DNA sequence: AATGAATGAGGCTTCATTCAT
DNA sequence: AATGAATGAAGCCTCATTCAT
């Protein structure tokens, strides 16, 4: 009865969706959401425009798909924070940040470029997600700082939060940013 | 019809250009470059679409005009760095950053949103400007840190650079960001 | 895989075709031809898009199929006209009209909505069919009127023709149309 | 100051809107709403696609504009009904119907083709307008019939309503419809 | 016989830009 | 200097149709 098995179809769908998501991520990150056309995504993915609408109802839904994909695997970060020794935990976080920036270049760029827009109600959901993540990090930083016994743990936590974002932004911006050097210095300064 | 002296005409021109620039800055900053239409700028400025093209050859030229306007008055920052006492200089810089962010909300947003785009050759000039500013700050930070006699002056300078950007970004993002608190803590930590 | 006899296959084909035709009639009638997508028909019929093209070469051919189906069973009407007594014949016709409208709500709507289009050569065949039916009715009406001995039989026939269409149109239009009342009045007026 | 006077602009706008409305009416009536593209309207009007959106926010708004234009001048009909003698009033109505159909060929076609669609909420407003007009006619017919002293005035009014629509529909459909003949017969039958 | 992924032409709409006044 | 009607390229999206399985 069934000409293609459900598994076959599912595999095809997954593969196509992935192609689309990767192409979209790539272009959104490089050129920004508004400056990326659906045609360009299709071309980049090597498929037809129409197919995109087979999987996503609109360009905006596609964006949501991209963001969801990106949000999936941030578990590592919170694993790192479970370490007993706060110095070790911080060292892990710094290294994770470095690897994350290197491996997912463009992702941070995308997050920033989307958040930076004020269109009410359209990317609002993204702001919420980021705000939540940020508060999570802040809490972790503060408890680590408390463990380390610093005077103003909350203030230090805020600075660390700003540092993470500042480093990410500058690395994303400039090809020449001395990421390794900065991370090493952070470890030396914070982890002993 | 009414004859006008050259001065009158010049004044009119200046006033119109200003109106256009302010409207464009406002909208570019709030909604992003690609998401702002020339019509919207004209409406926001209370003039006609046509007039914009009387002063700027294209939307892109208008953007350049906006950026140039923004770059004009960063002299305060470098005045602050001239102070003898490095602690005082740093304090001034922190306070200037705070005031700049509060007074020109949205401007940093614009800079980021533009820089984040990779379209070759289009906003490249902006990246260059920013890179140059950034290197200027870095040099200043490093010399201040050296004056303060810290061990790794270059490393500390890089961290300060990241902090400036991180704080700016987070303040731009979130209405709730405790800017005062952060600046106060920075002063306490770095200026004595 | 499973071997099927010719009869089984034929039965399956007939059943599928019927499902398609009914779904298409339903949607064409409700939403109009141009405003109904092949996908929607497939969904409504509970089958795949592809299957429709197994039976009909195009959306237009499918429409032709629907129309042919509709034209098949108008025999009742002409049976009614065979009655000896013209008053009885008319009464039957009025009642048939009422039942037809009630039972096949939407069908008249479809006929009108298709006929109303002027695209040369596309639905032209439908116009011809309708024209022919109309002339048939006119002839019947005229002969009945002659039998009844009215003065201007042709004029009265034309009016009856217009009445049939007007009533159908208005009933199709408006949920509140007093069809029963109108038919009763017609019978009272014409059948004695 | 003002380069074009307001009157000039107003005249230009009116002329353009008229061109658009006429083209839209023409095509909507001939080919139906869904089967008429905005491009086709622009081509038919001899203007660019974009200009249409200078005057109408969407294709649907354009349709509303067309309908409003059509609804503007139905005053004649109600003037006719004011006559003292019901026979004279009816005669005027019959003649007006004839002239209306001849002069505004296509208009009735448009009304029917739009009303025939069931899309909730889209053309609903048109149905309301038509329903209202129809009830208006019905009331007029009934009072005329009462004046004439017929037995079942309401029933006769309903028949007249159906006749108007039926005649309109058949004339709209068929090039060969004997409109003159039918109207003459109506006058003979109803107006003495 | 039957499925649904894939295509691409064409539909509606937006918008940077031009130009007559 | 200033206006806004007009243009047309390009953007998002729909849908009839094809085809591998």
Coordinates of C-alpha atoms (C1' of nucleotides) in Angstrom, one line a residue, chain A residues 3 9 12-13 16 48-51 55, chain E residues 1-10:
Chain A
X3 CA 4.9 3.3 -1.7
X9 CA 10.0 9.8 4.3
X12 CA 14.2 12.5 3.6
X13 CA 12.3 15.2 5.6
X16 CA 15.9 18.4 3.8
X48 CA 13.9 25.2 -4.7
X49 CA 12.3 28.1 -2.9
X50 CA 9.0 26.2 -2.7
X51 CA 10.5 23.4 -0.7
X55 CA 8.8 22.6 6.0
Chain E
dA1 C1' -2.8 2.0 -7.2
dA2 C1' -0.8 5.4 -4.2
dT3 C1' 2.3 8.6 -1.8
dG4 C1' 4.3 13.1 -0.8
dA5 C1' 8.8 15.5 -1.6
dA6 C1' 10.2 18.6 -4.9
dT7 C1' 9.8 22.2 -8.5
dG8 C1' 9.2 26.7 -10.6
dA9 C1' 6.0 29.9 -12.5
dG10 C1' 3.3 33.3 -11.1

